């Protein structure tokens, strides 16, 4: 195997696939990245941890096709430090070992040699049998993922809650994530106008799947550099999902189990509402939360209807207290309600508009935060009981 490619291209693609390579692999080859050079002038890179895989490819001057696996972190660290320009990668059998290979990486500044393993031992990626892909606009993926990923559970024992639920209709795609204490739901249209061009998703009606948040965070990075007028192909079967975008491909297992019926948790009627600037509320929360108890992160909201003011306050027995008042349009009765401040900060950072609305009933019932205009997003948070 021998090829020439650009340092900047190889570096960026290694960074992408290296994210899924485990730092403590169960088998040595899983700590490697698979490099495959073909006669068509492409160098493909693959990282795989047995549940999540990323494949990507770049242009290269392939003088001799072939495959090898090399330690992902070591290779990435070396390439990242090399000067911009052409790199030559050559592979030959290692004279010191029958089952290893020696890769020589040459740049204008010098030469590195790395021992690798044969590609034949690299595990085969799962295949998806679905013939017809679902076509999803990049803009829909970007808006939905940025609005819900933060709310997925990090507790692996909760299994299905560590994922994001995607549900399609004829003209929209709904994203939902919950950890049992909060719920984020975003509904994005699958029809976009980009200048005179119409971008339309397809085959999404009656589609539903739950995908690990870990995989979707990598997908979010992939679509981050894509154009809004691009379409991603989504393949789904009984156990796997595959996203394809240009030369990049992400393969992930699906999560088993029924996702909670989250729409039944969202109240439809409210007795009180508060409208105010998102950045003001976010800034006020960040300031008073400095004194919040590290375990509960409790922040109290006081609705002062007569003054049209939302007051934030924190009482920390051993540290002190903080209070801040914000102008707001308040409808309904005055009263107090408390939240985990971290949950609010997470949600406010994801809400995409300058003005937001808070809708609530009693102080022990779910509260809804939503943007005024723009993306159709619902962020539900359960209040914390105030101890008198």
JSON list of N, CA and C in Angstrom, two decimals, residues 157-210:
[
{"chain": "A", "resi": 157, "resn": "UNK", "atom": "N", "xyz": [-28.02, 2.62, 32.98]},
{"chain": "A", "resi": 157, "resn": "UNK", "atom": "CA", "xyz": [-29.01, 1.67, 33.48]},
{"chain": "A", "resi": 157, "resn": "UNK", "atom": "C", "xyz": [-30.42, 2.01, 32.99]},
{"chain": "A", "resi": 158, "resn": "UNK", "atom": "N", "xyz": [-30.59, 3.24, 32.50]},
{"chain": "A", "resi": 158, "resn": "UNK", "atom": "CA", "xyz": [-31.92, 3.65, 32.01]},
{"chain": "A", "resi": 158, "resn": "UNK", "atom": "C", "xyz": [-32.12, 3.30, 30.54]},
{"chain": "A", "resi": 159, "resn": "UNK", "atom": "N", "xyz": [-31.12, 2.71, 29.92]},
{"chain": "A", "resi": 159, "resn": "UNK", "atom": "CA", "xyz": [-31.18, 2.15, 28.58]},
{"chain": "A", "resi": 159, "resn": "UNK", "atom": "C", "xyz": [-31.86, 3.06, 27.56]},
{"chain": "A", "resi": 160, "resn": "UNK", "atom": "N", "xyz": [-33.16, 2.90, 27.34]},
{"chain": "A", "resi": 160, "resn": "UNK", "atom": "CA", "xyz": [-33.82, 3.62, 26.25]},
{"chain": "A", "resi": 160, "resn": "UNK", "atom": "C", "xyz": [-33.77, 5.14, 26.45]},
{"chain": "A", "resi": 161, "resn": "UNK", "atom": "N", "xyz": [-33.65, 5.60, 27.70]},
{"chain": "A", "resi": 161, "resn": "UNK", "atom": "CA", "xyz": [-33.61, 7.04, 27.97]},
{"chain": "A", "resi": 161, "resn": "UNK", "atom": "C", "xyz": [-32.24, 7.63, 27.63]},
{"chain": "A", "resi": 162, "resn": "UNK", "atom": "N", "xyz": [-31.25, 6.80, 27.34]},
{"chain": "A", "resi": 162, "resn": "UNK", "atom": "CA", "xyz": [-29.95, 7.32, 26.91]},
{"chain": "A", "resi": 162, "resn": "UNK", "atom": "C", "xyz": [-29.97, 7.66, 25.43]},
{"chain": "A", "resi": 163, "resn": "UNK", "atom": "N", "xyz": [-31.12, 7.51, 24.80]},
{"chain": "A", "resi": 163, "resn": "UNK", "atom": "CA", "xyz": [-31.24, 7.79, 23.37]},
{"chain": "A", "resi": 163, "resn": "UNK", "atom": "C", "xyz": [-32.15, 8.96, 23.08]},
{"chain": "A", "resi": 164, "resn": "UNK", "atom": "N", "xyz": [-32.25, 9.27, 21.81]},
{"chain": "A", "resi": 164, "resn": "UNK", "atom": "CA", "xyz": [-33.17, 10.29, 21.30]},
{"chain": "A", "resi": 164, "resn": "UNK", "atom": "C", "xyz": [-34.17, 9.58, 20.40]},
{"chain": "A", "resi": 165, "resn": "UNK", "atom": "N", "xyz": [-35.44, 9.89, 20.59]},
{"chain": "A", "resi": 165, "resn": "UNK", "atom": "CA", "xyz": [-36.51, 9.27, 19.81]},
{"chain": "A", "resi": 165, "resn": "UNK", "atom": "C", "xyz": [-36.83, 10.16, 18.62]},
{"chain": "A", "resi": 166, "resn": "UNK", "atom": "N", "xyz": [-36.75, 9.59, 17.41]},
{"chain": "A", "resi": 166, "resn": "UNK", "atom": "CA", "xyz": [-37.11, 10.29, 16.19]},
{"chain": "A", "resi": 166, "resn": "UNK", "atom": "C", "xyz": [-38.40, 9.72, 15.64]},
{"chain": "A", "resi": 167, "resn": "UNK", "atom": "N", "xyz": [-39.33, 10.61, 15.29]},
{"chain": "A", "resi": 167, "resn": "UNK", "atom": "CA", "xyz": [-40.62, 10.17, 14.77]},
{"chain": "A", "resi": 167, "resn": "UNK", "atom": "C", "xyz": [-40.99, 11.06, 13.59]},
{"chain": "A", "resi": 168, "resn": "UNK", "atom": "N", "xyz": [-41.34, 10.43, 12.47]},
{"chain": "A", "resi": 168, "resn": "UNK", "atom": "CA", "xyz": [-41.60, 11.19, 11.26]},
{"chain": "A", "resi": 168, "resn": "UNK", "atom": "C", "xyz": [-43.07, 11.23, 10.90]},
{"chain": "A", "resi": 169, "resn": "UNK", "atom": "N", "xyz": [-43.46, 12.31, 10.22]},
{"chain": "A", "resi": 169, "resn": "UNK", "atom": "CA", "xyz": [-44.79, 12.43, 9.60]},
{"chain": "A", "resi": 169, "resn": "UNK", "atom": "C", "xyz": [-44.56, 12.82, 8.14]},
{"chain": "A", "resi": 170, "resn": "UNK", "atom": "N", "xyz": [-45.64, 13.11, 7.43]},
{"chain": "A", "resi": 170, "resn": "UNK", "atom": "CA", "xyz": [-45.51, 13.45, 6.02]},
{"chain": "A", "resi": 170, "resn": "UNK", "atom": "C", "xyz": [-44.71, 14.73, 5.81]},
{"chain": "A", "resi": 171, "resn": "UNK", "atom": "N", "xyz": [-44.76, 15.65, 6.77]},
{"chain": "A", "resi": 171, "resn": "UNK", "atom": "CA", "xyz": [-44.09, 16.95, 6.55]},
{"chain": "A", "resi": 171, "resn": "UNK", "atom": "C", "xyz": [-43.25, 17.43, 7.71]},
{"chain": "A", "resi": 172, "resn": "UNK", "atom": "N", "xyz": [-42.97, 16.56, 8.70]},
{"chain": "A", "resi": 172, "resn": "UNK", "atom": "CA", "xyz": [-42.15, 16.99, 9.83]},
{"chain": "A", "resi": 172, "resn": "UNK", "atom": "C", "xyz": [-41.39, 15.82, 10.44]},
{"chain": "A", "resi": 173, "resn": "UNK", "atom": "N", "xyz": [-40.38, 16.16, 11.22]},
{"chain": "A", "resi": 173, "resn": "UNK", "atom": "CA", "xyz": [-39.61, 15.15, 11.95]},
{"chain": "A", "resi": 173, "resn": "UNK", "atom": "C", "xyz": [-39.51, 15.62, 13.39]},
{"chain": "A", "resi": 174, "resn": "UNK", "atom": "N", "xyz": [-39.94, 14.76, 14.32]},
{"chain": "A", "resi": 174, "resn": "UNK", "atom": "CA", "xyz": [-39.96, 15.12, 15.74]},
{"chain": "A", "resi": 174, "resn": "UNK", "atom": "C", "xyz": [-38.83, 14.42, 16.47]},
{"chain": "A", "resi": 175, "resn": "UNK", "atom": "N", "xyz": [-38.11, 15.18, 17.30]},
{"chain": "A", "resi": 175, "resn": "UNK", "atom": "CA", "xyz": [-37.02, 14.68, 18.13]},
{"chain": "A", "resi": 175, "resn": "UNK", "atom": "C", "xyz": [-37.45, 14.81, 19.58]},
{"chain": "A", "resi": 176, "resn": "UNK", "atom": "N", "xyz": [-37.19, 13.80, 20.41]},
{"chain": "A", "resi": 176, "resn": "UNK", "atom": "CA", "xyz": [-37.53, 13.86, 21.82]},
{"chain": "A", "resi": 176, "resn": "UNK", "atom": "C", "xyz": [-36.44, 13.20, 22.65]},
{"chain": "A", "resi": 177, "resn": "UNK", "atom": "N", "xyz": [-36.13, 13.81, 23.81]},
{"chain": "A", "resi": 177, "resn": "UNK", "atom": "CA", "xyz": [-35.16, 13.23, 24.74]},
{"chain": "A", "resi": 177, "resn": "UNK", "atom": "C", "xyz": [-35.59, 13.56, 26.16]},
{"chain": "A", "resi": 178, "resn": "UNK", "atom": "N", "xyz": [-35.43, 12.60, 27.06]},
{"chain": "A", "resi": 178, "resn": "UNK", "atom": "CA", "xyz": [-35.78, 12.81, 28.46]},
{"chain": "A", "resi": 178, "resn": "UNK", "atom": "C", "xyz": [-34.88, 11.97, 29.35]},
{"chain": "A", "resi": 179, "resn": "UNK", "atom": "N", "xyz": [-34.62, 12.47, 30.55]},
{"chain": "A", "resi": 179, "resn": "UNK", "atom": "CA", "xyz": [-33.87, 11.68, 31.54]},
{"chain": "A", "resi": 179, "resn": "UNK", "atom": "C", "xyz": [-34.75, 11.34, 32.74]},
{"chain": "A", "resi": 180, "resn": "UNK", "atom": "N", "xyz": [-36.05, 11.59, 32.62]},
{"chain": "A", "resi": 180, "resn": "UNK", "atom": "CA", "xyz": [-36.98, 11.31, 33.71]},
{"chain": "A", "resi": 180, "resn": "UNK", "atom": "C", "xyz": [-37.30, 12.53, 34.57]},
{"chain": "A", "resi": 181, "resn": "UNK", "atom": "N", "xyz": [-36.47, 13.57, 34.49]},
{"chain": "A", "resi": 181, "resn": "UNK", "atom": "CA", "xyz": [-36.70, 14.80, 35.24]},
{"chain": "A", "resi": 181, "resn": "UNK", "atom": "C", "xyz": [-37.07, 15.97, 34.33]},
{"chain": "A", "resi": 182, "resn": "UNK", "atom": "N", "xyz": [-36.71, 15.86, 33.08]},
{"chain": "A", "resi": 182, "resn": "UNK", "atom": "CA", "xyz": [-36.98, 16.92, 32.10]},
{"chain": "A", "resi": 182, "resn": "UNK", "atom": "C", "xyz": [-37.20, 16.27, 30.75]},
{"chain": "A", "resi": 183, "resn": "UNK", "atom": "N", "xyz": [-37.81, 17.01, 29.85]},
{"chain": "A", "resi": 183, "resn": "UNK", "atom": "CA", "xyz": [-38.15, 16.50, 28.53]},
{"chain": "A", "resi": 183, "resn": "UNK", "atom": "C", "xyz": [-37.97, 17.61, 27.51]},
{"chain": "A", "resi": 184, "resn": "UNK", "atom": "N", "xyz": [-37.25, 17.33, 26.44]},
{"chain": "A", "resi": 184, "resn": "UNK", "atom": "CA", "xyz": [-37.09, 18.28, 25.34]},
{"chain": "A", "resi": 184, "resn": "UNK", "atom": "C", "xyz": [-37.68, 17.67, 24.08]},
{"chain": "A", "resi": 185, "resn": "UNK", "atom": "N", "xyz": [-38.54, 18.42, 23.40]},
{"chain": "A", "resi": 185, "resn": "UNK", "atom": "CA", "xyz": [-39.18, 17.97, 22.16]},
{"chain": "A", "resi": 185, "resn": "UNK", "atom": "C", "xyz": [-39.02, 19.07, 21.12]},
{"chain": "A", "resi": 186, "resn": "UNK", "atom": "N", "xyz": [-38.54, 18.70, 19.93]},
{"chain": "A", "resi": 186, "resn": "UNK", "atom": "CA", "xyz": [-38.41, 19.65, 18.83]},
{"chain": "A", "resi": 186, "resn": "UNK", "atom": "C", "xyz": [-39.09, 19.05, 17.61]},
{"chain": "A", "resi": 187, "resn": "UNK", "atom": "N", "xyz": [-39.92, 19.86, 16.96]},
{"chain": "A", "resi": 187, "resn": "UNK", "atom": "CA", "xyz": [-40.56, 19.44, 15.71]},
{"chain": "A", "resi": 187, "resn": "UNK", "atom": "C", "xyz": [-40.01, 20.31, 14.59]},
{"chain": "A", "resi": 188, "resn": "UNK", "atom": "N", "xyz": [-39.34, 19.68, 13.63]},
{"chain": "A", "resi": 188, "resn": "UNK", "atom": "CA", "xyz": [-38.74, 20.43, 12.52]},
{"chain": "A", "resi": 188, "resn": "UNK", "atom": "C", "xyz": [-39.44, 20.07, 11.22]},
{"chain": "A", "resi": 189, "resn": "UNK", "atom": "N", "xyz": [-39.67, 21.04, 10.35]},
{"chain": "A", "resi": 189, "resn": "UNK", "atom": "CA", "xyz": [-40.26, 20.73, 9.05]},
{"chain": "A", "resi": 189, "resn": "UNK", "atom": "C", "xyz": [-39.27, 19.98, 8.18]},
{"chain": "A", "resi": 190, "resn": "UNK", "atom": "N", "xyz": [-39.75, 19.17, 7.28]},
{"chain": "A", "resi": 190, "resn": "UNK", "atom": "CA", "xyz": [-38.89, 18.46, 6.34]},
{"chain": "A", "resi": 190, "resn": "UNK", "atom": "C", "xyz": [-39.00, 19.07, 4.95]},
{"chain": "A", "resi": 191, "resn": "UNK", "atom": "N", "xyz": [-39.47, 20.31, 4.88]},
{"chain": "A", "resi": 191, "resn": "UNK", "atom": "CA", "xyz": [-39.60, 21.03, 3.63]},
{"chain": "A", "resi": 191, "resn": "UNK", "atom": "C", "xyz": [-38.97, 22.40, 3.83]},
{"chain": "A", "resi": 192, "resn": "UNK", "atom": "N", "xyz": [-37.91, 22.68, 3.10]},
{"chain": "A", "resi": 192, "resn": "UNK", "atom": "CA", "xyz": [-37.19, 23.95, 3.25]},
{"chain": "A", "resi": 192, "resn": "UNK", "atom": "C", "xyz": [-37.03, 24.63, 1.90]},
{"chain": "A", "resi": 193, "resn": "UNK", "atom": "N", "xyz": [-37.06, 25.95, 1.92]},
{"chain": "A", "resi": 193, "resn": "UNK", "atom": "CA", "xyz": [-36.79, 26.73, 0.72]},
{"chain": "A", "resi": 193, "resn": "UNK", "atom": "C", "xyz": [-35.42, 27.37, 0.85]},
{"chain": "A", "resi": 194, "resn": "UNK", "atom": "N", "xyz": [-34.51, 27.02, -0.03]},
{"chain": "A", "resi": 194, "resn": "UNK", "atom": "CA", "xyz": [-33.16, 27.55, -0.04]},
{"chain": "A", "resi": 194, "resn": "UNK", "atom": "C", "xyz": [-33.02, 28.37, -1.32]},
{"chain": "A", "resi": 195, "resn": "UNK", "atom": "N", "xyz": [-33.29, 29.69, -1.20]},
{"chain": "A", "resi": 195, "resn": "UNK", "atom": "CA", "xyz": [-33.34, 30.52, -2.40]},
{"chain": "A", "resi": 195, "resn": "UNK", "atom": "C", "xyz": [-34.51, 30.08, -3.26]},
{"chain": "A", "resi": 196, "resn": "UNK", "atom": "N", "xyz": [-34.24, 29.70, -4.50]},
{"chain": "A", "resi": 196, "resn": "UNK", "atom": "CA", "xyz": [-35.28, 29.22, -5.39]},
{"chain": "A", "resi": 196, "resn": "UNK", "atom": "C", "xyz": [-35.40, 27.70, -5.35]},
{"chain": "A", "resi": 197, "resn": "UNK", "atom": "N", "xyz": [-34.53, 27.07, -4.57]},
{"chain": "A", "resi": 197, "resn": "UNK", "atom": "CA", "xyz": [-34.51, 25.61, -4.49]},
{"chain": "A", "resi": 197, "resn": "UNK", "atom": "C", "xyz": [-35.36, 25.12, -3.33]},
{"chain": "A", "resi": 198, "resn": "UNK", "atom": "N", "xyz": [-36.12, 24.07, -3.55]},
{"chain": "A", "resi": 198, "resn": "UNK", "atom": "CA", "xyz": [-36.95, 23.47, -2.51]},
{"chain": "A", "resi": 198, "resn": "UNK", "atom": "C", "xyz": [-36.28, 22.18, -2.03]},
{"chain": "A", "resi": 199, "resn": "UNK", "atom": "N", "xyz": [-36.00, 22.09, -0.74]},
{"chain": "A", "resi": 199, "resn": "UNK", "atom": "CA", "xyz": [-35.38, 20.89, -0.15]},
{"chain": "A", "resi": 199, "resn": "UNK", "atom": "C", "xyz": [-36.47, 20.11, 0.56]},
{"chain": "A", "resi": 200, "resn": "UNK", "atom": "N", "xyz": [-36.71, 18.89, 0.13]},
{"chain": "A", "resi": 200, "resn": "UNK", "atom": "CA", "xyz": [-37.82, 18.10, 0.66]},
{"chain": "A", "resi": 200, "resn": "UNK", "atom": "C", "xyz": [-37.32, 16.72, 1.10]},
{"chain": "A", "resi": 201, "resn": "UNK", "atom": "N", "xyz": [-37.55, 16.38, 2.37]},
{"chain": "A", "resi": 201, "resn": "UNK", "atom": "CA", "xyz": [-37.27, 15.03, 2.83]},
{"chain": "A", "resi": 201, "resn": "UNK", "atom": "C", "xyz": [-38.29, 14.06, 2.25]},
{"chain": "A", "resi": 202, "resn": "UNK", "atom": "N", "xyz": [-38.01, 12.76, 2.36]},
{"chain": "A", "resi": 202, "resn": "UNK", "atom": "CA", "xyz": [-38.93, 11.78, 1.78]},
{"chain": "A", "resi": 202, "resn": "UNK", "atom": "C", "xyz": [-38.94, 10.50, 2.61]},
{"chain": "A", "resi": 203, "resn": "UNK", "atom": "N", "xyz": [-40.06, 9.78, 2.49]},
{"chain": "A", "resi": 203, "resn": "UNK", "atom": "CA", "xyz": [-40.25, 8.45, 3.11]},
{"chain": "A", "resi": 203, "resn": "UNK", "atom": "C", "xyz": [-40.25, 8.50, 4.64]},
{"chain": "A", "resi": 204, "resn": "UNK", "atom": "N", "xyz": [-40.52, 9.67, 5.23]},
{"chain": "A", "resi": 204, "resn": "UNK", "atom": "CA", "xyz": [-40.44, 9.80, 6.69]},
{"chain": "A", "resi": 204, "resn": "UNK", "atom": "C", "xyz": [-41.76, 9.52, 7.40]},
{"chain": "A", "resi": 205, "resn": "UNK", "atom": "N", "xyz": [-42.85, 9.40, 6.66]},
{"chain": "A", "resi": 205, "resn": "UNK", "atom": "CA", "xyz": [-44.15, 9.20, 7.29]},
{"chain": "A", "resi": 205, "resn": "UNK", "atom": "C", "xyz": [-44.21, 7.86, 8.03]},
{"chain": "A", "resi": 206, "resn": "UNK", "atom": "N", "xyz": [-44.73, 7.90, 9.27]},
{"chain": "A", "resi": 206, "resn": "UNK", "atom": "CA", "xyz": [-44.89, 6.71, 10.13]},
{"chain": "A", "resi": 206, "resn": "UNK", "atom": "C", "xyz": [-43.55, 6.07, 10.51]},
{"chain": "A", "resi": 207, "resn": "UNK", "atom": "N", "xyz": [-42.47, 6.83, 10.44]},
{"chain": "A", "resi": 207, "resn": "UNK", "atom": "CA", "xyz": [-41.15, 6.33, 10.81]},
{"chain": "A", "resi": 207, "resn": "UNK", "atom": "C", "xyz": [-40.88, 6.66, 12.28]},
{"chain": "A", "resi": 208, "resn": "UNK", "atom": "N", "xyz": [-40.32, 5.72, 13.04]},
{"chain": "A", "resi": 208, "resn": "UNK", "atom": "CA", "xyz": [-39.98, 5.97, 14.44]},
{"chain": "A", "resi": 208, "resn": "UNK", "atom": "C", "xyz": [-38.80, 5.08, 14.82]},
{"chain": "A", "resi": 209, "resn": "UNK", "atom": "N", "xyz": [-37.84, 5.67, 15.55]},
{"chain": "A", "resi": 209, "resn": "UNK", "atom": "CA", "xyz": [-36.66, 4.92, 15.97]},
{"chain": "A", "resi": 209, "resn": "UNK", "atom": "C", "xyz": [-36.03, 5.64, 17.16]},
{"chain": "A", "resi": 210, "resn": "UNK", "atom": "N", "xyz": [-35.39, 4.88, 18.05]},
{"chain": "A", "resi": 210, "resn": "UNK", "atom": "CA", "xyz": [-34.64, 5.47, 19.17]},
{"chain": "A", "resi": 210, "resn": "UNK", "atom": "C", "xyz": [-33.16, 5.15, 18.96]}
]
